[in-house]
Coordinates of C-alpha atoms in Angstrom, one line a residue:
X8 CA 84.0 109.1 120.5
X9 CA 86.1 111.4 122.4
X10 CA 88.6 109.2 123.7
X11 CA 92.1 110.2 122.9
X12 CA 94.5 107.0 122.6
X13 CA 95.9 104.6 120.1
X14 CA 94.1 101.8 118.4
X15 CA 96.3 98.7 117.1
X16 CA 94.8 97.2 114.1
X17 CA 96.0 94.0 112.4
X18 CA 95.5 95.2 108.8
X19 CA 94.2 92.6 106.4
X20 CA 95.7 92.2 102.9
X21 CA 94.0 94.2 99.9
X22 CA 93.3 97.2 102.2
X23 CA 95.4 100.5 102.1
X24 CA 96.2 102.2 105.2
X25 CA 94.1 104.9 104.0
X26 CA 91.2 102.7 103.9
X27 CA 91.6 101.5 107.4
X28 CA 91.7 105.1 108.5
X29 CA 88.6 105.8 106.7
X30 CA 86.9 102.8 108.3
X31 CA 87.9 103.8 111.9
X32 CA 86.8 107.4 111.4
X33 CA 83.3 106.1 110.7
X34 CA 83.5 103.5 113.7
X35 CA 84.8 106.1 116.0
X36 CA 82.7 109.1 114.8
X37 CA 85.7 111.3 114.7
X38 CA 87.8 112.8 111.8
X39 CA 90.9 113.0 114.0
X40 CA 92.2 109.6 113.1
X41 CA 95.8 109.2 111.6
X42 CA 98.5 106.3 111.3
X43 CA 102.0 105.7 112.4
X44 CA 103.5 104.3 109.3
X45 CA 101.9 102.9 106.0
X46 CA 101.5 99.2 104.9
X47 CA 101.3 98.5 101.4
X48 CA 98.1 97.0 100.5
X49 CA 99.6 93.4 100.0
X50 CA 100.9 93.5 103.4
X51 CA 99.3 92.7 106.9
X52 CA 99.9 93.3 110.2
X53 CA 100.3 96.0 112.7
X54 CA 99.0 99.5 112.0
X55 CA 98.9 102.1 114.7
X56 CA 96.1 104.5 114.7
X57 CA 96.0 107.6 116.6
X58 CA 92.3 108.9 117.7
X59 CA 91.7 112.6 118.8
X60 CA 94.5 114.2 120.8
X61 CA 96.5 111.1 120.6
X62 CA 97.4 111.8 117.0
X63 CA 100.0 114.1 118.5
X64 CA 101.8 110.8 119.5
X65 CA 102.2 109.5 115.9
X66 CA 104.9 111.9 115.0
X67 CA 107.0 110.2 117.6
X68 CA 106.2 106.6 116.8
X69 CA 106.7 106.9 112.9
X70 CA 110.5 107.0 113.4
X71 CA 110.5 103.9 115.6
X72 CA 112.1 100.6 114.6
X73 CA 110.0 98.0 112.9
X74 CA 109.9 94.0 112.6
X75 CA 108.7 92.2 109.8
X76 CA 108.0 88.5 108.6
X77 CA 108.3 88.3 104.9
X78 CA 108.6 85.6 102.2
X79 CA 111.0 86.3 99.3
X80 CA 110.7 84.5 96.0
X81 CA 114.2 84.0 94.3
X82 CA 114.1 83.5 90.6
X83 CA 112.3 86.7 89.2
X84 CA 112.2 90.4 89.0
X85 CA 109.1 92.4 89.1
X86 CA 108.4 96.1 88.6
X87 CA 107.3 96.7 92.0
X88 CA 109.5 94.3 93.7
X89 CA 106.6 92.3 95.0
X90 CA 104.0 89.9 93.7
X91 CA 101.8 92.6 92.7
X92 CA 103.9 93.8 89.7
X93 CA 104.5 92.6 86.3
X94 CA 107.5 90.2 85.8
X95 CA 110.4 91.8 84.3
X96 CA 112.8 88.8 83.9
X97 CA 112.9 85.3 84.9
X98 CA 116.0 83.3 85.9
X99 CA 117.2 80.0 84.5
X100 CA 115.4 77.5 86.9
X101 CA 118.6 75.5 87.1
X102 CA 120.5 78.6 88.5
X103 CA 117.7 79.1 91.2
X104 CA 117.9 75.3 92.1
X105 CA 121.7 75.5 92.3
X106 CA 121.5 78.3 95.2
X107 CA 122.6 77.1 98.8
X108 CA 121.7 78.3 102.0
X109 CA 125.2 79.3 102.5
X110 CA 125.1 81.5 99.5
X111 CA 122.0 83.2 100.8
X112 CA 123.6 83.8 104.2
X113 CA 126.8 85.3 102.6
X114 CA 124.5 87.9 100.9
X115 CA 122.5 88.6 104.0
X116 CA 125.6 89.5 105.7
X117 CA 126.2 92.2 103.4
X118 CA 122.6 93.6 103.9
X119 CA 122.8 93.8 107.8
X120 CA 123.7 97.0 109.8
X121 CA 123.9 100.3 108.3
X122 CA 123.5 100.2 104.6
X123 CA 122.7 102.4 101.7
X124 CA 119.4 101.4 100.1
X125 CA 117.8 102.4 96.8
X126 CA 114.2 102.5 97.6
X127 CA 111.7 100.6 95.2
X128 CA 110.9 102.7 92.2
X129 CA 107.2 102.0 92.7
X130 CA 107.1 104.0 96.1
X131 CA 105.5 107.0 97.5
X132 CA 108.5 109.0 97.4
X133 CA 108.2 112.3 95.7
X134 CA 110.4 112.9 92.6
X135 CA 109.9 116.3 91.0
X136 CA 106.8 116.9 92.9
X137 CA 105.2 113.5 91.8
X138 CA 104.8 110.3 93.5
X139 CA 107.6 107.8 92.2
X140 CA 104.9 105.2 91.5
X141 CA 102.8 107.6 89.5
X142 CA 105.6 108.4 87.1
X143 CA 106.6 104.8 86.8
X144 CA 102.8 104.1 86.1
X145 CA 102.8 106.8 83.3
X146 CA 105.8 105.3 81.6
X147 CA 108.7 107.5 83.1
X148 CA 111.9 105.9 84.2
X149 CA 112.5 106.6 87.9
X150 CA 115.9 106.5 89.6
X151 CA 115.8 107.0 93.3
X152 CA 118.8 108.0 95.3
X153 CA 120.1 105.8 98.0
X154 CA 119.5 106.6 101.4
X155 CA 120.7 105.3 104.8
X156 CA 118.9 102.5 106.7
X157 CA 119.8 100.2 109.4
X158 CA 118.9 96.4 109.3
X159 CA 119.4 95.2 112.9
X160 CA 118.4 91.6 112.0
X161 CA 117.9 89.9 108.5
X162 CA 117.5 86.1 109.3
X163 CA 116.3 83.0 107.4
X164 CA 113.4 81.0 109.3
X165 CA 113.4 77.3 108.5
X166 CA 114.7 75.9 105.0
X167 CA 114.4 77.5 101.5
X168 CA 112.0 75.6 99.5
X169 CA 111.4 75.2 95.9
X170 CA 108.1 76.1 94.3
X171 CA 106.1 73.3 92.9
X172 CA 107.2 73.6 89.4
X173 CA 110.8 74.0 90.6
X174 CA 111.3 77.5 88.9
X175 CA 111.6 79.5 92.1
X176 CA 113.1 79.4 95.6
X177 CA 111.1 80.8 98.4
X178 CA 112.6 81.8 101.7
X179 CA 110.9 83.0 104.8
X180 CA 112.7 85.8 106.8
X181 CA 112.5 88.0 109.6
X182 CA 113.7 91.7 109.4
X183 CA 114.2 94.2 112.1
X184 CA 114.9 97.6 110.8
X185 CA 115.1 101.3 111.1
X186 CA 112.1 103.4 109.8
X187 CA 112.0 104.1 106.2
X188 CA 113.5 100.5 105.1
X189 CA 111.9 98.9 102.1
X190 CA 111.6 95.3 102.6
X191 CA 110.7 94.9 98.9
X192 CA 113.9 96.6 98.1
X193 CA 115.8 94.0 100.4
X194 CA 114.1 91.0 98.5
X195 CA 115.3 92.9 95.1
X196 CA 118.7 93.2 96.3
X197 CA 119.1 89.7 97.7
X198 CA 118.0 88.2 94.4
X199 CA 120.3 90.8 92.3
X200 CA 123.4 89.7 94.4
X201 CA 122.4 85.9 93.9
X202 CA 122.2 86.6 90.1
X203 CA 118.5 85.3 89.9
X204 CA 116.5 88.2 90.6
X205 CA 113.9 88.3 93.7
X206 CA 110.8 89.9 94.9
X207 CA 108.5 89.8 97.8
X208 CA 105.4 87.4 97.9
X209 CA 104.3 88.1 101.6
X210 CA 104.9 90.7 104.2
X211 CA 103.5 91.0 107.8
X212 CA 104.5 93.8 110.3
X213 CA 104.7 92.4 113.9
X214 CA 106.3 95.3 115.8
X215 CA 106.6 99.0 115.8
X216 CA 108.9 100.1 118.6
X217 CA 107.3 98.5 121.6
X218 CA 104.1 97.6 120.3
X219 CA 103.2 94.2 118.9
X220 CA 100.6 93.0 116.6
X221 CA 99.7 90.5 119.3
X222 CA 98.1 93.6 120.9
X223 CA 96.3 94.3 117.7
X224 CA 92.7 93.7 116.9
X225 CA 91.6 92.3 113.4
X226 CA 90.1 94.9 111.4
X227 CA 86.8 92.8 110.9
X228 CA 86.5 92.6 114.6
X229 CA 86.0 96.4 115.4
X230 CA 82.7 97.5 116.5
X231 CA 81.4 101.0 116.6
X232 CA 81.3 102.1 120.3
X233 CA 83.4 99.2 121.6
X234 CA 86.9 100.2 120.2
X235 CA 89.6 98.9 122.3
X236 CA 91.6 102.2 122.5
X237 CA 94.7 102.3 124.5
X238 CA 94.4 105.5 126.6
X239 CA 97.0 108.2 125.8
X240 CA 98.9 107.8 129.0
X241 CA 99.1 103.8 128.8
X242 CA 100.1 104.3 125.0
X243 CA 102.9 106.7 125.9
X244 CA 104.0 104.7 128.9
X245 CA 104.6 101.6 126.7
X246 CA 106.8 103.3 124.3
X247 CA 108.5 105.8 126.4
X248 CA 110.3 106.3 129.7
X249 CA 107.9 108.1 132.2
X250 CA 108.7 111.2 134.0
X251 CA 106.2 111.5 136.9
X252 CA 104.9 115.0 137.4
X253 CA 104.1 116.9 140.4
X254 CA 101.2 119.5 140.5
X255 CA 103.8 122.3 140.1
X256 CA 105.3 120.6 137.2
X257 CA 102.0 120.4 135.4
X258 CA 101.5 124.2 135.9
X259 CA 104.8 125.0 134.5
X260 CA 104.6 122.9 131.5
X261 CA 101.1 124.3 130.7
X262 CA 102.6 127.8 131.0
X263 CA 105.4 126.7 128.6
X264 CA 108.1 126.5 131.4
X265 CA 110.9 123.9 131.7
X266 CA 111.2 121.5 134.5
X267 CA 113.9 119.8 136.2
X268 CA 115.3 116.7 134.7
X269 CA 116.0 115.3 138.2
X270 CA 118.5 112.6 137.8
X271 CA 117.3 111.5 134.3
X272 CA 120.1 111.8 131.7
X273 CA 118.3 110.1 128.8
X274 CA 118.2 111.9 125.5
X275 CA 115.1 110.0 124.4
X276 CA 111.6 111.5 124.5
X277 CA 109.8 111.0 127.9
X278 CA 106.5 110.9 128.8
X279 CA 105.2 113.4 131.3
X280 CA 102.4 111.7 133.5
X281 CA 100.9 113.4 136.7
X282 CA 99.6 111.7 139.8
X283 CA 96.2 111.3 138.2
X284 CA 97.6 109.2 135.6
X285 CA 97.0 111.6 132.9
X286 CA 99.5 112.4 130.0
X287 CA 100.6 115.9 130.2
X288 CA 103.3 116.3 127.8
X289 CA 106.1 114.6 125.9
X290 CA 109.4 115.9 126.9
X291 CA 112.8 116.1 125.8
X292 CA 116.2 117.1 127.7
X293 CA 117.5 120.7 127.2
X294 CA 120.8 120.9 129.4
X295 CA 119.8 120.0 133.1
X296 CA 116.0 120.7 132.4
X297 CA 113.4 119.0 130.5
X298 CA 111.2 121.0 127.9
X299 CA 108.0 120.1 126.3
X300 CA 107.8 119.0 122.7
X301 CA 104.1 118.3 123.0
X302 CA 101.5 119.5 125.7
X303 CA 98.0 118.0 126.0
X304 CA 95.3 120.3 127.3
X305 CA 93.0 119.2 130.0
X306 CA 90.2 118.8 127.8
X307 CA 92.1 116.7 125.5
X308 CA 92.4 113.7 128.0

């Protein structure tokens, strides 16, 4: 399969992002498959894969904002900040039952907007050349530095509910955030601020930039030779503003030249698409002109 484009997959739980890439490589018959942002094995939802030349788009999608649906359980800390890790500490059930929606909202206000977030220690961040999760599993203590992230929205859906045994309080939330945000860490920090501990029990990614899980196909429904690939031009046009290209623009870009920005003053990446509907380049502003940051060869279409 030589098509260049994006494949939007609804990842099931218990699959790693690498597992999904490997399966799609087999179905598509190409090694040129990558993804735009890892999902933990526990998580479900939108995973964007790039096929063939469209893997060049992934670099520009990884940093886009993301939206998640999650369930946070208050009343216990775990080593991984999610349900997959061993419990480190249990709270007094009476303290958990005493938490009010108003108290939760007060803490959420401190977790919105630009914040400094300490990533979960069991993460893929490298410390002294080793993944943090590998160091934790080998018994090392890992302390990661806080990093800036932005939480655009952090809202509770419905009413918090007690677990059947009355020991935990579960809350469903929607989080819209910048790339690099750890939803597990938000669960941890919410629980810590409320004095009872917290961890994640469910996570589903619904959006990456302007792409939605509603466009995605369940992994189990993918069939070799019938992959619903969004071609490179359509994929780029969904996320980026389009700069129509003349025949001369195409020639100039493929010779490394810059082209006029016309009246476009955006500082964001633009998709340069010719009159045949082909994605020629991704462009960025440079003074009064546009320069290419990626150029697609004619044979890559």
